[in-house]
Short mmCIF file of C-alpha atoms and ligand atoms in Angstrom, two decimals:
data_model
loop_
_atom_site.label_atom_id
_atom_site.label_comp_id
_atom_site.label_asym_id
_atom_site.label_seq_id
_atom_site.Cartn_x
_atom_site.Cartn_y
_atom_site.Cartn_z
CA MET A 6 -7.16 -14.84 -1.58
CA ASN A 7 -4.59 -11.67 -1.51
CA ALA A 8 -7.42 -9.63 -0.05
CA ALA A 9 -5.05 -7.19 2.20
CA ALA A 10 -5.96 -7.38 6.29
CA SER A 11 -5.82 -4.30 8.16
CA GLY A 12 -6.41 -3.20 12.19
CA LEU A 13 -6.02 -0.33 12.26
CA SER A 14 -8.46 1.59 14.98
CA GLU A 15 -7.43 5.08 13.96
CA ALA A 16 -6.14 5.54 10.62
CA LEU A 17 -9.08 3.77 9.12
CA ALA A 18 -11.56 5.54 10.32
CA ALA A 19 -13.05 8.06 7.30
CA SER A 20 -16.51 6.44 6.72
CA GLY A 21 -17.57 7.57 10.90
CA ARG A 22 -16.90 4.15 11.61
CA GLU A 23 -14.14 3.00 12.91
CA CYS A 24 -12.64 -0.67 13.98
CA GLY A 25 -12.75 -0.31 18.25
CA GLY A 26 -12.02 -3.31 19.17
CA CYS A 27 -12.27 -5.45 15.84
CA THR A 28 -9.02 -6.53 14.41
CA LEU A 29 -10.56 -9.86 12.03
CA CYS A 30 -8.88 -8.87 8.85
CA CYS A 31 -5.78 -9.13 11.01
CA LYS A 32 -6.79 -12.56 10.93
CA VAL A 33 -9.09 -13.75 8.21
CA TYR A 34 -6.25 -12.44 5.35
CA ASN A 35 -3.27 -13.20 4.36
CA VAL A 36 -0.57 -10.93 3.65
CA VAL A 37 1.78 -11.05 1.26
CA ALA A 38 4.95 -8.62 2.65
CA PHE A 39 5.23 -11.74 5.06
CA GLY A 40 3.91 -14.94 3.94
CA LYS A 41 1.36 -14.00 6.73
CA PRO A 42 -1.21 -17.49 5.80
CA ALA A 43 -5.16 -16.64 5.89
CA GLY A 44 -6.31 -17.51 9.27
CA LYS A 45 -4.12 -16.94 11.06
CA TRP A 46 -3.35 -13.89 13.34
CA CYS A 47 -0.54 -11.32 12.25
CA SER A 48 2.66 -11.48 13.91
CA HIS A 49 2.22 -7.25 14.28
CA CYS A 50 -2.18 -7.48 15.86
CA LYS A 51 -2.51 -7.32 19.40
CA PRO A 52 -6.09 -9.56 18.51
CA GLY A 53 -9.16 -6.84 20.10
CA ARG A 54 -6.74 -3.78 20.16
CA GLY A 55 -5.07 -2.64 17.01
CA CYS A 56 -2.16 -2.51 14.57
CA LYS A 57 1.17 -2.74 16.28
CA ILE A 58 2.78 -1.17 13.07
CA HIS A 59 0.52 0.83 11.81
CA ASP A 60 3.51 3.85 11.00
CA ASN A 61 4.82 1.40 8.84
CA LEU A 62 2.18 -1.19 6.96
CA PRO A 63 2.41 -2.92 4.46
CA ALA A 64 0.27 -0.85 1.04
CA GLU A 65 -1.64 -4.11 1.10
CA CYS A 66 -3.03 -3.35 4.42
CA ALA A 67 -3.28 0.43 4.32
CA ALA A 68 -5.66 -0.24 1.02
CA PHE A 69 -7.87 -2.33 2.30
CA ASP A 70 -11.51 -1.42 2.12
CA CYS A 71 -13.59 -3.66 4.89
CA LEU A 72 -17.09 -2.56 3.52
CA TRP A 73 -18.81 -2.48 6.82
CA LYS A 74 -16.48 0.79 7.64
CA THR A 75 -17.22 2.01 3.69
CA MET A 76 -21.79 0.45 3.93
CA PRO A 77 -23.16 3.17 6.24
CA ALA A 78 -26.58 1.19 5.20
CA LEU A 79 -24.24 -2.26 6.65
CA PRO A 80 -26.00 -2.67 10.38
CA MET A 81 -24.26 -2.41 13.31
CA HIS A 82 -24.05 -6.38 13.67
CA TRP A 83 -22.25 -6.62 10.29
CA LYS A 84 -19.32 -5.26 12.31
CA PRO A 85 -16.68 -8.32 11.34
CA ASP A 86 -15.97 -8.72 15.31
CA GLN A 87 -19.45 -8.68 16.01
CA ALA A 88 -20.60 -10.76 12.10
CA LYS A 89 -17.19 -13.01 12.63
CA MET A 90 -17.08 -12.29 9.28
CA VAL A 91 -16.07 -9.84 7.03
CA LEU A 92 -17.23 -8.52 4.05
CA THR A 93 -15.38 -6.66 0.96
CA VAL A 94 -16.24 -5.57 -2.71
CA HIS A 95 -14.37 -7.19 -5.30
CA PRO A 96 -12.84 -5.01 -7.56
CA GLN A 97 -12.15 -6.34 -10.30
CA THR A 98 -15.68 -8.26 -10.53
CA ASN A 99 -17.50 -6.13 -7.94
CA ASN A 100 -18.77 -9.60 -6.91
CA ILE A 101 -19.24 -9.07 -2.51
CA GLN A 102 -17.31 -11.36 -0.45
CA VAL A 103 -17.66 -12.93 2.71
CA VAL A 104 -14.81 -13.95 4.59
CA VAL A 105 -15.24 -15.98 8.08
CA ASP A 106 -13.27 -16.06 10.84
CA PRO A 107 -11.99 -20.14 10.93
CA GLY A 108 -12.71 -20.05 14.21
CA GLN A 109 -16.22 -19.89 13.87
CA PRO A 110 -16.79 -21.73 10.39
CA SER A 111 -20.93 -21.85 10.46
CA ALA A 112 -21.43 -18.66 11.48
CA TRP A 113 -22.89 -17.03 7.50
CA THR A 114 -25.51 -19.42 8.23
CA ARG A 115 -26.87 -18.17 11.72
CA PRO A 116 -29.78 -15.99 11.72
CA PRO A 117 -29.76 -12.67 10.93
CA TYR A 118 -27.24 -12.65 8.83
CA HIS A 119 -27.88 -15.79 6.84
CA GLY A 120 -31.29 -14.39 5.95
CA GLN A 121 -29.41 -10.65 5.28
CA LEU A 122 -27.33 -12.40 2.74
CA ARG A 123 -29.75 -14.32 0.58
CA LEU A 124 -31.28 -10.90 0.57
CA LEU A 125 -27.75 -9.22 -0.58
CA ALA A 126 -27.48 -12.32 -2.93
CA LYS A 127 -31.16 -10.85 -4.64
CA SER A 128 -30.31 -7.64 -5.03
CA ASN A 129 -26.75 -7.69 -6.50
CA MET A 130 -27.80 -10.75 -8.70
CA ALA A 131 -30.04 -8.32 -10.78
CA LYS A 132 -27.12 -5.37 -11.17
CA GLY A 133 -24.68 -8.46 -11.91
CA HIS A 134 -22.92 -9.07 -9.19
CA LEU A 135 -22.72 -12.12 -6.59
CA VAL A 136 -22.33 -13.36 -2.83
CA ILE A 137 -19.46 -15.84 -2.13
CA VAL A 138 -19.16 -17.22 1.28
CA PHE A 139 -14.94 -18.15 1.90
CA VAL A 140 -14.05 -19.93 4.85
CA GLY A 141 -10.62 -20.70 4.32
CA GLU A 142 -10.32 -21.57 0.43
CA LEU A 143 -13.59 -23.19 0.50
CA ALA A 144 -16.68 -21.33 -1.64
CA THR A 145 -20.31 -21.12 -1.26
CA LEU A 146 -21.82 -19.21 -3.49
CA ILE A 147 -25.06 -17.26 -1.44
CA LEU A 148 -27.88 -17.47 -4.08
CA PRO A 149 -30.95 -16.05 -3.63
CA ASP A 150 -33.20 -19.08 -3.03
CA GLN A 151 -30.47 -21.09 -2.02
CA ASP A 152 -26.60 -21.73 -1.71
CA VAL A 153 -24.24 -24.03 -3.93
CA GLN A 154 -21.33 -25.70 -2.75
CA LEU A 155 -18.46 -24.30 -5.02
CA GLY A 156 -15.20 -26.52 -3.66
CA VAL A 157 -12.26 -24.84 -3.40
CA LEU A 158 -12.21 -21.50 -5.35
CA THR A 159 -8.20 -20.65 -6.45
CA LEU A 160 -7.94 -16.91 -7.22
CA ASP A 161 -7.16 -17.64 -10.87
CA GLN A 162 -11.39 -18.72 -10.92
CA VAL A 163 -13.73 -15.94 -11.38
CA VAL A 164 -17.77 -18.26 -11.24
CA SER A 165 -20.81 -17.10 -13.09
CA VAL A 166 -24.51 -17.29 -13.00
CA THR A 167 -27.32 -17.25 -15.72
CA LEU A 168 -30.61 -17.48 -14.93
CA GLU A 169 -31.87 -20.73 -17.53
CA THR A 170 -35.23 -21.45 -18.55
CA GLY A 171 -36.02 -25.01 -20.30
CA PRO A 172 -38.60 -26.96 -19.82
CA GLY A 173 -38.48 -28.08 -16.54
CA GLY A 174 -38.35 -24.53 -15.42
CA THR A 175 -36.27 -22.18 -14.50
CA ALA A 176 -32.74 -22.71 -13.06
CA TYR A 177 -29.74 -20.93 -12.63
CA GLU A 178 -26.27 -22.40 -14.20
CA VAL A 179 -23.44 -21.43 -12.32
CA GLN A 180 -20.15 -21.76 -13.81
CA VAL A 181 -16.48 -21.60 -12.05
CA LEU A 182 -14.25 -20.86 -15.02
CA ASN A 183 -10.47 -20.98 -15.12
CA ARG A 184 -8.93 -17.27 -15.98
CA ARG A 185 -5.23 -18.58 -18.22
CA ALA A 186 -3.51 -15.97 -19.64
CA THR A 187 -2.82 -16.06 -23.21
CA ALA A 188 -0.56 -13.67 -25.25
CA ASP A 189 -3.36 -11.43 -26.59
CA GLY A 190 -4.45 -11.28 -22.62
CA GLN A 191 -6.20 -14.07 -21.45
CA THR A 192 -9.01 -16.49 -21.80
CA LEU A 193 -12.15 -18.25 -19.55
CA GLU A 194 -12.03 -21.28 -19.69
CA VAL A 195 -14.91 -23.58 -18.06
CA ALA A 196 -13.86 -26.25 -15.17
CA SER A 197 -17.44 -26.66 -13.65
CA THR A 198 -20.85 -26.81 -14.74
CA SER A 199 -23.76 -26.72 -12.37
CA ARG A 200 -27.61 -26.26 -12.67
CA HIS A 201 -30.12 -26.00 -9.52
CA ALA A 202 -33.52 -25.26 -10.16
CA VAL A 203 -35.25 -22.22 -9.23
CA ARG A 204 -37.15 -22.43 -5.80
CA SER A 205 -38.85 -19.07 -5.23
CA ALA A 206 -38.93 -15.73 -6.93
CA ALA A 207 -35.67 -14.66 -7.67
S1 SF4 B 320 0.60 -5.48 9.74
FE1 SF4 B 320 -0.69 -4.42 11.38
S2 SF4 B 320 -3.13 -3.71 9.47
FE2 SF4 B 320 -1.91 -5.64 8.47
S3 SF4 B 320 -2.87 -6.94 9.26
FE3 SF4 B 320 -0.79 -6.82 10.19
S4 SF4 B 320 -2.04 -6.14 11.35
FE4 SF4 B 320 -3.46 -5.63 10.75
S1 SF4 B 321 -11.93 -6.39 9.76
FE1 SF4 B 321 -13.55 -3.97 9.42
S2 SF4 B 321 -13.89 -3.33 11.33
FE2 SF4 B 321 -12.38 -4.96 11.90
S3 SF4 B 321 -10.18 -4.22 11.97
FE3 SF4 B 321 -10.89 -5.07 9.81
S4 SF4 B 321 -11.21 -2.52 8.55
FE4 SF4 B 321 -11.56 -2.82 11.06
#
């Protein structure tokens, strides 16, 4: 992950929702500027209090876009310090990325979160966007009716899902693709493909 992190309770309150005692993004993401690894508290963070250097933030922290803060339709129980996971929208794919507190790796499987992630997957799939949960580098694709373990998903990889109908019925074809730079841009190479029968109307 190279998403930025921020724990500012004051400066990032543009949407009317404030971080308050939440500082989870300062733990779950890496910060390139400091070489801070994902999953460890930033040395500048006072957990539960905020950032100690908020007047001199790295650009990646200042630019962080927390979905709970910018999407009022997301209920209060999705506040990251309650949910134990942080939601963002990937700027290129528009996929919803759910990054789970490694100290609570099964948080996303609990009710009501898991059921709501499935609903989010259903509504987003109609728009061509996916919901992907990360616990560390391990990724799980949330589909409207099932979860698909993707294994380690790196920054160079993208995920594609298509619905395929054949003699055996309708299935999701899930592909993980490697992005590779070429002289005239980039190309995508298939790293893995799996098929998953649709279990209910998607
Ligand atoms: S610099 Fe501040 S906002 Fe950025 S991760 Fe560290 S504590 Fe959080
Ligand atoms: S995860 Fe969201 S609510 Fe929590 S500190 Fe970061 S920006 Fe604020």
